[in-house]
């Protein structure tokens, strides 16, 4: 999606590193592409992992990777070296891009994986590439890592065609125009921020405003300005915004009036509690537009831009997306009967990176099996839960209980453990661990967190620890997760 030539002098990005036009973005991405090409004429789908905070530089590097023919692999700024290392190695990155400030972390990881470390400032200082490769739509464009029901995170590969389809569906459904100004506070290593946020805004030459950090009062100041037209976030962020609004009585009127002037406020990535939807409506006048998506498919279902938005519902299929609800045999279920949600369309990803068996298992007759269970009620979908108890949603992040358990078992005091998600008004679910300790050992949650934070992203850290003599097991010896969850009630 190349910007209209008439739009290149328009503002593209307002971020911590400055205010930049579409012309600036075009030039910086051609510079990045040139430095990445390093004399070759096409990266030929080589993976380029990049660790760049939310900024103009992020957008320039992402676009530079694409223009050079590479596959963009966004790294998470919150991840400890162990998680970065996993993604760099698993993706087989040939190049790792990062700011000078992260050289001490990234350069050794890159070297260990046989990749080249290139600082962002080197990309920005290169001459703009004059000749760029032709990018066929079926080529791989991006790998986003997502936690699943099996051990380590998997790389979800999307092509340029997938990304284009995901974005154009949302642009149409949500009425994006060049007059929009998005306030984006989501991380840029997940689809919500990358596609629904940055991707849509840039595709229509709107303005994308993205502060480097999330700060609830700073968000309210921008909403109160009346300049923002679109905002999208996860339920935890709306919870934090409600708390900040309630804590500042003197500013409530200005904040509410400013927020009322947006044309669209959306929620997704996790279930939006109806109470939160109603509180937000009372504060801002907006009925949040709730939609449903997944890293593998982009967005699939949405409440309408115009018309009734039903609390607790995620609506109907987005343009060009097909969905069906099926039973365990793959047979369609009747309206009103719960079934697993399956998705088909140009939005659906190509493959799990170098995991042909898992890719095959994720599809049934060409339909992607989401693992989410939903029911069709009066023409709209309501999500009921997931087919796996080992997937936890916390702060909008999907985390795997099995992955966390594998790490915790390495702790010297832990003999066996089980991780569950406990419902929580702020975080959706809180990661909680029950553990059988080795004889004579004791372990506090603080000590466990201090130990685990070198190995796990902050949002995967257990927030509660319950030490037990024996984990609840069934007759087969398998841990019974609902009984583990009951330990935390
Ligand atoms: C942080 N804290 C937590 C958690 N995370 N406590 C419990 N559970 C958690 N998950 C605690 C910290 O320990 C700290 O506590 C305090 O909260 C602040 O931590 P910090 O890391 O500074 O948090 P933050 O920067 O305020 O982040 C909260 C956040 C973030 C902004 C809600 O979690 C976030 O950006 N979530 C969005 C994730 C997202 O984009 N998901 C999309 C993926 P103390 O103060 O005591 O130290 S899903 C997707 O892309 C699909 C396609 C879709 O459908 O959208
Ligand atoms: P991820 O794999 O990180 O992309 O997260 C995708 C998962 O988030 C989906 O499979 C759902 O379980 C969940 N999800 C996304 N949007 C919603 C929503 N509006 N309500 C409930 N769950 C959601």
Coordinates of C-alpha atoms and ligand atoms in Angstrom, one line a residue:
X1 CA 0.0 0.0 0.0
X2 CA 2.0 2.9 -1.3
X3 CA 1.0 6.4 -0.1
X4 CA -0.7 8.6 -2.7
X5 CA 2.1 10.9 -4.1
X6 CA -0.1 13.9 -3.2
X7 CA -0.1 12.8 0.4
X8 CA 3.7 12.6 0.9
X9 CA 4.0 15.9 2.6
X10 CA 1.2 15.0 5.1
X11 CA 2.2 14.0 8.6
X12 CA 2.6 10.3 9.0
X13 CA 4.0 9.8 12.5
X14 CA 4.1 11.8 15.7
X15 CA 6.3 10.0 18.2
X16 CA 9.0 10.4 20.8
X17 CA 11.6 10.8 18.1
X18 CA 9.8 13.6 16.3
X19 CA 7.1 14.4 13.8
X20 CA 7.6 12.9 10.3
X21 CA 5.8 13.1 6.9
X22 CA 5.1 10.3 4.5
X23 CA 7.9 11.7 2.4
X24 CA 10.3 11.2 5.4
X25 CA 9.0 7.7 5.9
X26 CA 9.5 6.9 2.2
X27 CA 13.1 8.2 2.4
X28 CA 14.0 6.6 5.7
X29 CA 12.7 3.2 4.6
X30 CA 14.7 3.4 1.3
X31 CA 17.8 4.2 3.4
X32 CA 17.1 1.2 5.7
X33 CA 16.5 -1.0 2.6
X34 CA 19.7 0.0 1.1
X35 CA 21.7 -0.7 4.3
X36 CA 20.0 -4.0 4.7
X37 CA 20.6 -5.0 1.1
X38 CA 24.3 -4.3 1.6
X39 CA 25.1 -4.5 -2.1
X40 CA 22.7 -7.4 -3.0
X41 CA 19.6 -6.7 -5.1
X42 CA 17.0 -8.7 -3.0
X43 CA 17.0 -10.1 0.6
X44 CA 14.9 -12.9 -0.8
X45 CA 12.9 -13.4 2.3
X46 CA 15.8 -13.4 4.7
X47 CA 14.5 -12.8 8.2
X48 CA 15.4 -9.5 9.8
X49 CA 14.7 -9.4 13.5
X50 CA 14.3 -5.8 14.9
X51 CA 14.0 -4.4 18.4
X52 CA 12.8 -0.9 18.1
X53 CA 10.4 0.9 20.5
X54 CA 7.2 2.5 19.3
X55 CA 8.6 5.3 17.1
X56 CA 9.1 6.7 13.6
X57 CA 12.3 4.5 13.5
X58 CA 10.1 1.4 14.0
X59 CA 7.9 2.2 11.0
X60 CA 10.9 3.1 8.9
X61 CA 12.8 -0.1 9.7
X62 CA 9.7 -2.3 9.2
X63 CA 9.0 -0.7 5.8
X64 CA 12.8 -0.9 4.9
X65 CA 12.8 -4.6 5.6
X66 CA 9.8 -5.1 3.3
X67 CA 11.2 -2.9 0.6
X68 CA 14.5 -4.8 0.6
X69 CA 12.6 -8.1 0.2
X70 CA 13.1 -9.3 3.8
X71 CA 10.8 -10.8 6.3
X72 CA 10.2 -8.5 9.3
X73 CA 10.4 -10.2 12.7
X74 CA 9.4 -7.7 15.4
X75 CA 11.1 -8.3 18.8
X76 CA 9.4 -7.3 22.1
X77 CA 11.0 -4.4 24.0
X78 CA 9.8 -6.0 27.3
X79 CA 11.5 -9.4 26.7
X80 CA 14.5 -10.6 28.6
X81 CA 17.6 -11.8 26.5
X82 CA 16.5 -15.4 26.8
X83 CA 13.2 -14.7 25.0
X84 CA 14.9 -12.5 22.4
X85 CA 17.5 -15.2 21.8
X86 CA 14.7 -17.8 21.2
X87 CA 13.0 -15.7 18.5
X88 CA 16.3 -14.7 16.8
X89 CA 17.4 -18.3 16.6
X90 CA 14.0 -19.8 15.8
X91 CA 13.4 -17.4 12.9
X92 CA 16.9 -18.0 11.6
X93 CA 17.4 -14.2 11.4
X94 CA 20.2 -13.2 9.1
X95 CA 20.2 -9.6 10.5
X96 CA 19.3 -8.2 13.9
X97 CA 18.5 -4.5 14.0
X98 CA 18.4 -2.5 17.2
X99 CA 19.2 0.8 18.8
X100 CA 22.7 1.6 19.9
X101 CA 21.5 1.4 23.5
X102 CA 20.6 -2.3 23.1
X103 CA 23.9 -3.2 21.4
X104 CA 25.2 -4.9 24.5
X105 CA 22.2 -7.2 24.6
X106 CA 21.6 -7.7 20.9
X107 CA 25.1 -7.9 19.4
X108 CA 26.1 -11.1 21.4
X109 CA 22.7 -12.7 20.7
X110 CA 23.1 -11.9 17.0
X111 CA 26.7 -13.3 16.9
X112 CA 25.6 -16.4 18.8
X113 CA 23.0 -17.0 16.1
X114 CA 25.3 -16.3 13.2
X115 CA 23.4 -13.0 12.4
X116 CA 24.7 -9.5 11.7
X117 CA 23.9 -6.8 14.2
X118 CA 23.1 -3.5 12.6
X119 CA 22.3 -0.4 14.7
X120 CA 19.2 1.7 13.7
X121 CA 21.3 4.8 13.2
X122 CA 23.4 3.0 10.5
X123 CA 20.2 2.2 8.6
X124 CA 19.0 5.8 8.8
X125 CA 22.4 7.2 7.7
X126 CA 22.7 5.0 4.5
X127 CA 22.0 6.5 1.1
X128 CA 18.4 5.9 -0.1
X129 CA 18.2 2.8 -2.3
X130 CA 17.5 3.7 -5.9
X131 CA 16.6 0.2 -7.1
X132 CA 14.4 -2.1 -5.0
X133 CA 13.2 -5.6 -5.6
X134 CA 9.8 -6.4 -6.9
X135 CA 7.7 -7.8 -4.0
X136 CA 5.3 -10.4 -5.2
X137 CA 2.2 -10.7 -3.0
X138 CA 2.7 -14.4 -2.2
X139 CA 6.1 -13.7 -0.6
X140 CA 6.6 -14.0 3.1
X141 CA 6.5 -10.6 4.8
X142 CA 6.3 -11.0 8.6
X143 CA 6.8 -13.5 11.4
X144 CA 5.0 -12.7 14.7
X145 CA 5.6 -15.1 17.6
X146 CA 2.6 -16.4 19.5
X147 CA 2.2 -18.8 22.4
X148 CA 0.3 -21.9 21.7
X149 CA -0.8 -25.1 23.4
X150 CA 2.6 -26.7 22.8
X151 CA 5.7 -25.6 24.7
X152 CA 7.6 -22.7 23.0
X153 CA 6.1 -19.9 21.0
X154 CA 5.6 -20.5 17.3
X155 CA 6.4 -18.0 14.5
X156 CA 3.2 -17.1 12.5
X157 CA 4.2 -16.3 8.9
X158 CA 2.1 -13.9 6.9
X159 CA 2.6 -12.9 3.3
X160 CA 2.3 -9.4 1.8
X161 CA -1.0 -10.6 0.4
X162 CA -2.2 -11.6 3.9
X163 CA -1.2 -8.3 5.4
X164 CA -2.8 -6.4 2.6
X165 CA -6.0 -8.4 2.9
X166 CA -6.1 -7.9 6.7
X167 CA -5.6 -4.2 6.5
X168 CA -8.0 -3.5 3.6
X169 CA -10.8 -5.4 5.4
X170 CA -10.4 -3.2 8.4
X171 CA -10.1 0.0 6.4
X172 CA -13.4 -0.8 4.8
X173 CA -15.2 -2.0 7.9
X174 CA -14.1 0.7 10.2
X175 CA -14.2 3.6 7.7
X176 CA -10.5 4.6 8.0
X177 CA -9.7 7.9 6.0
X178 CA -6.7 10.2 5.6
X179 CA -8.5 12.6 8.0
X180 CA -8.0 10.1 10.9
X181 CA -5.5 10.6 13.7
X182 CA -4.8 7.4 15.7
X183 CA -3.5 7.3 19.2
X184 CA -1.5 4.1 19.5
X185 CA -0.2 2.8 22.8
X186 CA -0.1 -0.9 22.1
X187 CA 3.1 -3.0 21.7
X188 CA 4.4 -3.4 18.1
X189 CA 5.3 -7.1 18.3
X190 CA 1.7 -8.2 18.0
X191 CA -1.0 -7.9 15.4
X192 CA -3.3 -5.6 17.3
X193 CA -0.7 -2.8 17.3
X194 CA 1.0 -3.7 14.0
X195 CA -2.0 -4.3 11.8
X196 CA -5.1 -2.7 13.4
X197 CA -3.1 0.3 14.5
X198 CA 0.0 1.3 12.6
X199 CA -0.9 -0.7 9.5
X200 CA -4.3 0.8 9.0
X201 CA -3.2 4.3 9.7
X202 CA -0.3 4.2 7.3
X203 CA -2.4 2.5 4.6
X204 CA -4.8 5.4 4.3
X205 CA -2.1 8.1 5.0
X206 CA -3.7 9.1 8.3
X207 CA -1.6 10.4 11.2
X208 CA -0.3 7.8 13.7
X209 CA 0.5 9.3 17.1
X210 CA 2.5 6.8 19.2
X211 CA 4.1 7.7 22.6
X212 CA 7.0 5.4 23.5
X213 CA 5.4 4.4 26.9
X214 CA 1.8 3.7 28.0
X215 CA 0.8 6.2 30.6
X216 CA -2.9 6.5 31.5
X217 CA -2.8 10.2 32.3
X218 CA -0.9 11.0 29.2
X219 CA -3.5 9.0 27.1
X220 CA -6.3 11.0 28.8
X221 CA -4.5 14.3 27.9
X222 CA -4.3 13.4 24.3
X223 CA -8.0 12.2 24.3
X224 CA -9.0 15.4 26.0
X225 CA -7.3 17.4 23.2
X226 CA -10.1 16.6 20.8
X227 CA -7.5 16.0 18.1
X228 CA -7.6 12.2 18.1
X229 CA -10.2 10.4 16.0
X230 CA -9.5 6.7 16.5
X231 CA -8.3 4.7 19.6
X232 CA -7.9 0.9 19.9
X233 CA -6.8 -1.0 23.0
X234 CA -7.2 -4.1 25.1
X235 CA -9.7 -4.3 28.0
X236 CA -6.8 -3.9 30.6
X237 CA -6.0 -0.5 29.1
X238 CA -9.6 0.6 29.4
X239 CA -9.6 -0.6 33.0
X240 CA -6.5 1.5 33.7
X241 CA -8.0 4.5 31.9
X242 CA -11.2 4.2 34.0
X243 CA -9.1 4.1 37.2
X244 CA -7.1 7.2 36.1
X245 CA -10.3 9.1 35.3
X246 CA -11.8 8.3 38.6
X247 CA -8.6 9.4 40.4
X248 CA -8.7 12.9 38.8
X249 CA -12.1 14.5 39.6
X250 CA -10.9 18.0 38.5
X251 CA -10.1 16.8 35.0
X252 CA -13.1 14.5 34.5
X253 CA -15.2 16.9 32.5
X254 CA -12.5 17.9 30.0
X255 CA -11.4 14.3 29.6
X256 CA -14.9 13.0 29.0
X257 CA -15.7 15.9 26.5
X258 CA -12.5 15.3 24.5
X259 CA -13.0 11.5 24.4
X260 CA -16.6 12.1 23.2
X261 CA -15.3 13.7 20.0
X262 CA -13.4 10.7 18.7
X263 CA -15.2 8.9 15.9
X264 CA -14.2 5.4 16.9
X265 CA -13.0 3.6 20.1
X266 CA -12.4 -0.2 19.9
X267 CA -11.5 -3.0 22.2
X268 CA -10.2 -6.5 21.5
X269 CA -7.5 -9.1 22.1
X270 CA -9.4 -10.4 25.2
X271 CA -13.0 -10.4 26.4
X272 CA -14.4 -7.0 27.3
X273 CA -16.4 -7.3 30.5
X274 CA -19.9 -5.9 30.0
X275 CA -19.5 -3.8 33.2
X276 CA -16.3 -2.2 31.8
X277 CA -18.1 -1.5 28.5
X278 CA -20.9 0.2 30.4
X279 CA -18.6 2.2 32.7
X280 CA -16.7 3.4 29.6
X281 CA -20.0 4.4 27.9
X282 CA -21.0 6.4 31.0
X283 CA -17.6 8.2 31.0
X284 CA -17.2 8.9 27.3
X285 CA -20.5 8.3 25.6
X286 CA -18.8 5.6 23.4
X287 CA -20.1 2.1 23.2
X288 CA -16.7 0.4 22.5
X289 CA -16.6 -1.5 19.2
X290 CA -15.5 -5.0 20.3
X291 CA -14.0 -7.2 17.7
X292 CA -12.3 -10.6 17.6
X293 CA -9.0 -11.6 16.1
X294 CA -5.9 -13.8 16.4
X295 CA -2.3 -13.6 15.3
X296 CA -2.9 -16.3 12.6
X297 CA -5.8 -14.6 11.0
X298 CA -5.7 -10.9 11.8
X299 CA -9.3 -9.8 12.6
X300 CA -12.3 -12.1 11.8
X301 CA -15.4 -10.7 13.5
X302 CA -16.5 -7.3 14.5
X303 CA -19.4 -5.3 15.8
X304 CA -20.5 -2.7 13.3
X305 CA -19.1 0.8 12.8
X306 CA -22.7 2.0 12.3
X307 CA -25.6 0.2 14.0
X308 CA -26.1 -1.7 17.2
X309 CA -23.0 -2.8 19.1
X310 CA -24.1 -5.6 21.3
X311 CA -22.3 -5.9 24.7
X312 CA -20.7 -9.3 25.1
X313 CA -20.8 -10.0 21.4
X314 CA -18.0 -9.9 18.8
X315 CA -20.4 -9.4 15.9
X316 CA -20.2 -10.7 12.3
X317 CA -17.5 -11.6 9.8
X318 CA -15.4 -8.7 8.5
X319 CA -15.3 -8.1 4.7
X320 CA -13.7 -11.0 2.8
X321 CA -13.5 -13.2 5.9
X322 CA -15.5 -16.4 6.2
X323 CA -16.3 -18.1 9.5
X324 CA -18.1 -21.3 10.6
X325 CA -18.9 -23.0 13.9
X326 CA -18.3 -26.7 14.0
X327 CA -18.5 -29.7 16.4
X328 CA -15.5 -31.9 17.2
X329 CA -16.1 -33.8 14.0
X330 CA -16.0 -30.7 11.9
X331 CA -19.7 -30.7 11.2
X332 CA -21.5 -27.3 11.2
X333 CA -23.5 -26.7 14.4
X334 CA -26.9 -25.1 14.4
X335 CA -27.4 -21.4 15.4
X336 CA -27.6 -21.3 19.2
X337 CA -25.3 -24.4 19.6
X338 CA -21.7 -23.7 20.7
X339 CA -19.0 -24.8 18.3
X340 CA -15.3 -24.2 17.5
X341 CA -14.8 -21.1 15.4
X342 CA -13.0 -21.8 12.1
X343 CA -11.8 -19.1 9.7
X344 CA -11.1 -19.0 6.0
X345 CA -10.0 -16.2 3.7
X346 CA -7.1 -14.2 2.2
X347 CA -6.4 -12.9 5.8
X348 CA -5.4 -16.3 7.0
X349 CA -1.6 -16.9 7.6
X350 CA 0.6 -19.0 5.4
X351 CA 2.3 -21.3 8.0
X352 CA 4.0 -21.7 11.3
X353 CA 7.6 -21.0 10.6
X354 CA 9.4 -24.3 10.0
X355 CA 6.6 -26.4 11.7
X356 CA 4.9 -28.2 8.9
X357 CA 3.2 -30.7 11.2
X358 CA 1.7 -28.0 13.4
X359 CA 0.7 -26.0 10.4
X360 CA -1.2 -29.0 9.0
X361 CA -2.8 -29.8 12.3
X362 CA -4.1 -26.2 12.5
X363 CA -6.3 -26.6 9.5
X364 CA -9.4 -28.7 8.7
X365 CA -10.5 -28.8 5.1
X366 CA -8.8 -25.5 4.4
X367 CA -10.3 -23.8 7.4
X368 CA -8.1 -22.5 10.3
X369 CA -9.1 -23.9 13.6
X370 CA -8.9 -21.1 16.1
X371 CA -9.4 -23.1 19.3
X372 CA -12.0 -20.5 20.4
X373 CA -15.5 -21.7 21.1
X374 CA -18.4 -19.4 20.1
X375 CA -22.2 -19.4 19.7
X376 CA -24.3 -17.6 17.1
X377 CA -27.1 -15.7 18.7
X378 CA -29.4 -13.4 16.7
X379 CA -26.9 -13.3 13.9
X380 CA -23.9 -12.3 16.0
X381 CA -21.1 -14.3 17.6
X382 CA -20.5 -14.6 21.3
X383 CA -17.3 -16.1 22.5
X384 CA -17.6 -18.8 25.3
X385 CA -14.0 -19.8 25.9
X386 CA -11.3 -21.9 24.5
X387 CA -10.9 -25.6 23.7
X388 CA -7.6 -25.6 25.7
X389 CA -7.2 -24.8 29.4
X390 CA -3.5 -24.1 28.9
X391 CA -4.0 -20.8 27.1
X392 CA -4.1 -17.8 29.4
X393 CA -5.0 -14.2 28.4
X394 CA -3.4 -11.6 30.7
X395 CA -3.3 -7.9 29.9
X396 CA -4.3 -8.8 26.3
X397 CA -1.3 -11.1 25.9
X398 CA -1.8 -14.7 25.1
X399 CA 0.5 -16.9 27.2
X400 CA 1.0 -20.6 27.4
X401 CA 0.7 -22.3 30.8
X402 CA 2.9 -25.2 29.5
X403 CA 5.7 -22.8 28.5
X404 CA 5.7 -21.2 31.9
X405 CA 5.6 -24.6 33.6
X406 CA 8.6 -25.7 31.6
X407 CA 10.6 -22.7 32.8
X408 CA 9.4 -23.0 36.5
X409 CA 10.5 -26.7 36.6
X410 CA 14.1 -25.5 36.2
X411 CA 13.9 -23.7 39.6
X412 CA 15.9 -25.6 42.1
X413 CA 13.2 -25.6 44.8
X414 CA 10.4 -26.7 42.4
X415 CA 9.8 -30.5 42.0
X416 CA 6.5 -30.1 39.9
X417 CA 4.2 -27.3 39.1
X418 CA 1.0 -26.3 37.3
X419 CA 0.1 -22.9 35.9
X420 CA -3.4 -21.5 35.5
X421 CA -5.1 -18.2 34.7
X422 CA -7.2 -16.8 37.5
X423 CA -10.0 -14.4 36.5
X424 CA -9.1 -10.8 37.4
X425 CA -11.0 -7.6 36.8
X426 CA -7.8 -5.6 35.8
X427 CA -5.8 -8.2 33.9
X428 CA -8.5 -10.5 32.5
X429 CA -6.6 -13.4 34.0
X430 CA -3.6 -13.5 36.4
X431 CA -0.9 -16.1 35.8
X432 CA -0.9 -18.2 39.0
X433 CA 1.4 -21.2 39.8
X434 CA 0.8 -24.1 42.2
X435 CA 4.0 -26.0 43.1
X436 CA 5.2 -29.1 44.8
X437 CA 8.5 -28.0 46.5
X438 CA 11.5 -30.2 47.0
X439 CA 12.0 -31.5 50.5
X440 CA 13.3 -28.8 52.9
X441 CA 12.7 -26.0 50.4
X442 CA 10.6 -22.9 50.7
X443 CA 9.8 -20.3 48.0
X444 CA 8.1 -16.9 48.1
X445 CA 6.3 -15.4 45.1
X446 CA 8.9 -12.5 45.2
X447 CA 11.8 -14.9 45.0
X448 CA 10.2 -16.8 42.2
X449 CA 9.5 -13.7 40.2
X450 CA 13.0 -12.4 40.8
X451 CA 14.4 -15.7 39.5
X452 CA 12.0 -16.1 36.6
X453 CA 12.2 -12.6 35.1
X454 CA 15.5 -13.4 33.4
X455 CA 13.8 -16.2 31.5
X456 CA 10.2 -15.0 30.9
X457 CA 8.6 -11.8 29.6
X458 CA 7.1 -9.7 32.4
X459 CA 3.5 -10.6 31.4
X460 CA 4.3 -14.3 31.7
X461 CA 5.6 -14.0 35.3
X462 CA 3.4 -15.8 37.9
X463 CA 1.6 -13.3 40.1
X464 CA 0.6 -15.8 42.8
X465 CA 2.2 -18.9 44.1
X466 CA 0.6 -21.7 46.1
X467 CA 2.8 -24.4 47.5
X468 CA 1.1 -27.8 47.8
X469 CA 2.1 -31.2 49.1
X470 CA 0.6 -32.8 46.0
X471 CA -1.0 -31.3 42.9
X472 CA -4.6 -32.4 42.3
X473 CA -4.5 -35.3 39.8
X474 CA -7.0 -37.5 38.1
X475 CA -6.9 -41.4 38.1
X476 CA -4.5 -41.2 35.1
X477 CA -2.1 -39.1 37.1
X478 CA -2.9 -36.0 34.9
X479 CA -3.0 -32.6 36.8
X480 CA -6.6 -31.3 36.9
X481 CA -6.4 -27.6 36.1
X482 CA -9.8 -26.6 37.4
X483 CA -8.9 -28.0 40.7
X484 CA -5.5 -26.2 40.6
X485 CA -7.5 -23.0 39.9
X486 CA -9.7 -23.6 42.9
X487 CA -6.6 -23.5 45.1
X488 CA -6.4 -19.7 44.5
X489 CA -10.1 -18.9 45.3
Ligands
LIG1 C1 2.2 -6.1 34.3 N1 1.8 -6.2 35.6 C2 1.0 -7.3 35.7 C3 0.9 -7.8 34.4 N2 1.6 -7.0 33.5 N3 0.3 -7.8 36.7 C4 -0.5 -8.9 36.5 N4 -0.6 -9.5 35.3 C5 0.0 -8.9 34.2 N5 -0.1 -9.5 33.0 C6 2.1 -5.4 36.7 C7 3.6 -5.1 36.8 O1 4.3 -6.1 37.5 C8 3.7 -3.8 37.4 O2 3.4 -4.0 38.8 C9 2.5 -3.0 36.9 O3 1.6 -4.1 36.4 C10 2.9 -2.2 35.6 O4 3.7 -3.0 34.8 P1 4.1 -2.6 33.3 O5 4.9 -3.6 32.7 O6 4.7 -1.2 33.5 O7 2.8 -2.5 32.7 P2 2.2 -1.5 31.6 O8 3.3 -0.9 30.8 O9 1.3 -0.5 32.4 O10 1.4 -2.5 30.7 C11 0.1 -2.8 30.9 C12 -0.5 -2.9 29.5 C13 0.3 -4.0 28.7 C14 -0.3 -1.5 28.8 C15 -1.9 -3.2 29.6 O11 0.1 -5.2 29.3 C16 -0.1 -4.0 27.2 O12 0.4 -3.2 26.4 N6 -1.0 -5.0 26.8 C17 -1.4 -5.1 25.4 C18 -1.0 -6.4 24.9 C19 -1.4 -6.5 23.4 O13 -1.3 -5.6 22.6 N7 -1.9 -7.7 23.1 C20 -2.4 -7.9 21.7 C21 -2.0 -9.4 21.4 P3 4.2 -3.1 39.9 O14 3.7 -1.7 39.6 O15 3.6 -3.7 41.2 O16 5.6 -3.4 39.7 S1 -3.4 -10.2 20.8 C22 -3.5 -9.9 19.2 O17 -2.7 -9.1 18.7 C23 -4.7 -10.4 18.5 C24 -4.5 -10.5 17.1 C25 -5.9 -9.6 18.8 O18 -7.1 -10.1 18.8 O19 -5.7 -8.4 19.0
LIG2 P1 -3.3 -14.0 20.0 O1 -3.0 -15.4 19.7 O2 -2.3 -13.3 21.0 O3 -3.4 -13.3 18.7 O4 -4.7 -13.9 20.7 C1 -5.8 -14.3 20.1 C2 -6.8 -14.8 21.0 O5 -7.3 -13.7 21.8 C3 -8.0 -15.4 20.4 O6 -7.8 -16.7 20.0 C4 -9.1 -15.2 21.5 O7 -9.0 -16.2 22.4 C5 -8.6 -13.9 22.2 N1 -9.4 -12.8 21.8 C6 -9.2 -11.9 20.8 N2 -10.2 -10.9 20.7 C7 -11.1 -11.3 21.7 C8 -12.3 -10.8 22.1 N3 -12.9 -9.7 21.6 N4 -13.0 -11.4 23.2 C9 -12.5 -12.5 23.7 N5 -11.3 -13.1 23.3 C10 -10.6 -12.5 22.3

